[in-house]
Amino acid sequence: MKQLILKKSLLFIALIAFLTFGCKDAPKEEVIEETVDVTAFSDADFNALWEKVDALWEQRDPALIHTVYADTFTRAATGGTSTSSEELTNELDAVGEAFPGMTLNLVSYNIGGNMASVIWTVDGNFTGEIAGLKGNGKPYSVKGITVLTIEDGKVVNDDSSWDTFAVFGQTGGYTIVEVESTETE
């Protein structure tokens, strides 16, 4: 009987030891969450920035570029891509020559974190010249969309799109012709 109690005691101790040391949780993998510090952009912040955007495009003054755009920025637009003040100044000059009285109008916007999507229109009379076409003074109104990425209150990325041909369609007197390819197969 003493042996039976001794065997049961040893089994009990072994069971306790097994449960104590054998059933420990496996080491957990360290989970590293990557966070990006995105400062939310408020309505007041957006409206203050948009006033500067409006002034830049209506006045087309290169001195205003750094009130809107960060030192390093990319602007991808229907007319091309600008990544420097010099390239953006060339774009401002081309717009000024073609549409000297253009006005920029905010239609609506949505903010998500440090990004804003903006619907806008430009209005004016086609009195300038673009790509060899002289304006005829007729009015136009074109709607566009812009997605801005903003850091420290300035634009670091500007993706803008609009229908350039709408100006010609609205001002009339221009024929868009399809040019046949001169390449041979």
mmCIF file of C-alpha atoms in Angstrom, residues 18-127:
data_model
loop_
_atom_site.group_PDB
_atom_site.id
_atom_site.type_symbol
_atom_site.label_atom_id
_atom_site.label_comp_id
_atom_site.label_asym_id
_atom_site.label_seq_id
_atom_site.Cartn_x
_atom_site.Cartn_y
_atom_site.Cartn_z
ATOM 1 C CA PHE A 18 4.296 19.071 -16.249
ATOM 2 C CA LEU A 19 1.455 21.531 -15.862
ATOM 3 C CA THR A 20 3.722 24.123 -14.294
ATOM 4 C CA PHE A 21 6.620 23.942 -16.728
ATOM 5 C CA GLY A 22 5.224 22.242 -19.803
ATOM 6 C CA CYS A 23 2.156 24.342 -20.482
ATOM 7 C CA LYS A 24 3.713 27.762 -20.660
ATOM 8 C CA ASP A 25 2.614 30.055 -23.445
ATOM 9 C CA ALA A 26 4.812 29.998 -26.495
ATOM 10 C CA PRO A 27 6.814 33.181 -26.863
ATOM 11 C CA LYS A 28 4.724 35.717 -28.715
ATOM 12 C CA GLU A 29 6.047 37.416 -31.795
ATOM 13 C CA GLU A 30 6.559 41.086 -31.295
ATOM 14 C CA VAL A 31 4.042 42.996 -33.354
ATOM 15 C CA ILE A 32 5.370 46.269 -34.630
ATOM 16 C CA GLU A 33 2.736 48.609 -35.916
ATOM 17 C CA GLU A 34 3.971 51.159 -38.382
ATOM 18 C CA THR A 35 2.319 54.490 -37.870
ATOM 19 C CA VAL A 36 2.593 57.521 -40.016
ATOM 20 C CA ASP A 37 2.244 60.820 -38.264
ATOM 21 C CA VAL A 38 -0.502 62.453 -40.293
ATOM 22 C CA THR A 39 -1.753 65.678 -38.914
ATOM 23 C CA ALA A 40 -5.387 66.124 -39.771
ATOM 24 C CA PHE A 41 -6.148 69.133 -41.892
ATOM 25 C CA SER A 42 -9.114 71.180 -40.642
ATOM 26 C CA ASP A 43 -11.699 73.163 -42.602
ATOM 27 C CA ALA A 44 -10.092 76.378 -41.351
ATOM 28 C CA ASP A 45 -6.658 75.144 -42.512
ATOM 29 C CA PHE A 46 -8.058 74.234 -45.920
ATOM 30 C CA ASN A 47 -9.847 77.557 -46.390
ATOM 31 C CA ALA A 48 -6.687 79.479 -45.462
ATOM 32 C CA LEU A 49 -4.674 77.435 -47.964
ATOM 33 C CA TRP A 50 -7.340 77.761 -50.670
ATOM 34 C CA GLU A 51 -7.226 81.566 -50.398
ATOM 35 C CA LYS A 52 -3.520 81.323 -51.261
ATOM 36 C CA VAL A 53 -4.199 78.850 -54.112
ATOM 37 C CA ASP A 54 -6.844 81.210 -55.502
ATOM 38 C CA ALA A 55 -4.470 84.194 -55.318
ATOM 39 C CA LEU A 56 -1.661 82.220 -56.985
ATOM 40 C CA TRP A 57 -3.754 81.110 -59.976
ATOM 41 C CA GLU A 58 -5.668 84.358 -60.460
ATOM 42 C CA GLN A 59 -2.666 86.661 -60.034
ATOM 43 C CA ARG A 60 -0.165 84.189 -61.511
ATOM 44 C CA ASP A 61 2.575 85.756 -59.426
ATOM 45 C CA PRO A 62 5.578 83.399 -59.036
ATOM 46 C CA ALA A 63 6.368 85.042 -55.686
ATOM 47 C CA LEU A 64 3.221 83.336 -54.312
ATOM 48 C CA ILE A 65 4.331 79.790 -55.212
ATOM 49 C CA HIS A 66 6.009 79.167 -51.840
ATOM 50 C CA THR A 67 2.917 80.363 -49.963
ATOM 51 C CA VAL A 68 1.083 77.346 -51.430
ATOM 52 C CA TYR A 69 3.693 74.704 -52.311
ATOM 53 C CA ALA A 70 6.373 73.127 -50.102
ATOM 54 C CA ASP A 71 10.024 73.428 -51.100
ATOM 55 C CA THR A 72 9.765 69.930 -52.596
ATOM 56 C CA PHE A 73 6.502 69.262 -54.449
ATOM 57 C CA THR A 74 5.004 67.518 -57.447
ATOM 58 C CA ARG A 75 2.143 68.954 -59.474
ATOM 59 C CA ALA A 76 0.769 66.537 -62.063
ATOM 60 C CA ALA A 77 -1.813 68.296 -64.204
ATOM 61 C CA THR A 78 -3.492 68.020 -67.573
ATOM 62 C CA GLY A 79 -0.834 70.339 -69.014
ATOM 63 C CA GLY A 80 2.171 68.440 -67.620
ATOM 64 C CA THR A 81 4.160 67.921 -64.444
ATOM 65 C CA SER A 82 5.925 70.578 -62.390
ATOM 66 C CA THR A 83 8.409 69.755 -59.631
ATOM 67 C CA SER A 84 10.069 73.141 -59.206
ATOM 68 C CA SER A 85 9.157 76.802 -58.906
ATOM 69 C CA GLU A 86 10.640 77.406 -62.356
ATOM 70 C CA GLU A 87 8.443 74.757 -64.009
ATOM 71 C CA LEU A 88 5.353 76.012 -62.180
ATOM 72 C CA THR A 89 6.187 79.595 -63.213
ATOM 73 C CA ASN A 90 6.219 78.418 -66.856
ATOM 74 C CA GLU A 91 2.761 76.895 -66.333
ATOM 75 C CA LEU A 92 1.486 80.108 -64.707
ATOM 76 C CA ASP A 93 2.853 82.128 -67.645
ATOM 77 C CA ALA A 94 1.155 79.862 -70.209
ATOM 78 C CA VAL A 95 -2.175 80.145 -68.380
ATOM 79 C CA GLY A 96 -1.770 83.924 -68.117
ATOM 80 C CA GLU A 97 -1.073 84.264 -71.832
ATOM 81 C CA ALA A 98 -4.069 82.165 -72.827
ATOM 82 C CA PHE A 99 -6.605 83.230 -70.200
ATOM 83 C CA PRO A 100 -5.566 86.582 -68.724
ATOM 84 C CA GLY A 101 -8.869 87.250 -66.933
ATOM 85 C CA MET A 102 -9.402 83.742 -65.541
ATOM 86 C CA THR A 103 -11.097 83.351 -62.170
ATOM 87 C CA LEU A 104 -10.834 80.244 -59.986
ATOM 88 C CA ASN A 105 -13.938 79.227 -58.047
ATOM 89 C CA LEU A 106 -14.159 76.673 -55.253
ATOM 90 C CA VAL A 107 -17.183 74.378 -55.735
ATOM 91 C CA SER A 108 -16.660 71.786 -52.984
ATOM 92 C CA TYR A 109 -13.993 69.901 -51.054
ATOM 93 C CA ASN A 110 -13.519 66.889 -48.801
ATOM 94 C CA ILE A 111 -10.734 66.425 -46.287
ATOM 95 C CA GLY A 112 -9.307 63.082 -45.173
ATOM 96 C CA GLY A 113 -6.287 63.287 -42.863
ATOM 97 C CA ASN A 114 -3.706 65.398 -44.670
ATOM 98 C CA MET A 115 -5.392 65.109 -48.081
ATOM 99 C CA ALA A 116 -8.124 67.137 -49.705
ATOM 100 C CA SER A 117 -10.119 66.487 -52.857
ATOM 101 C CA VAL A 118 -11.325 69.685 -54.448
ATOM 102 C CA ILE A 119 -13.890 70.388 -57.164
ATOM 103 C CA TRP A 120 -13.427 73.801 -58.782
ATOM 104 C CA THR A 121 -14.280 75.777 -61.894
ATOM 105 C CA VAL A 122 -12.381 78.353 -63.901
ATOM 106 C CA ASP A 123 -14.272 81.052 -65.761
ATOM 107 C CA GLY A 124 -13.291 83.813 -68.088
ATOM 108 C CA ASN A 125 -13.154 84.947 -71.682
ATOM 109 C CA PHE A 126 -10.705 83.393 -74.115
ATOM 110 C CA THR A 127 -8.803 86.555 -74.998
#
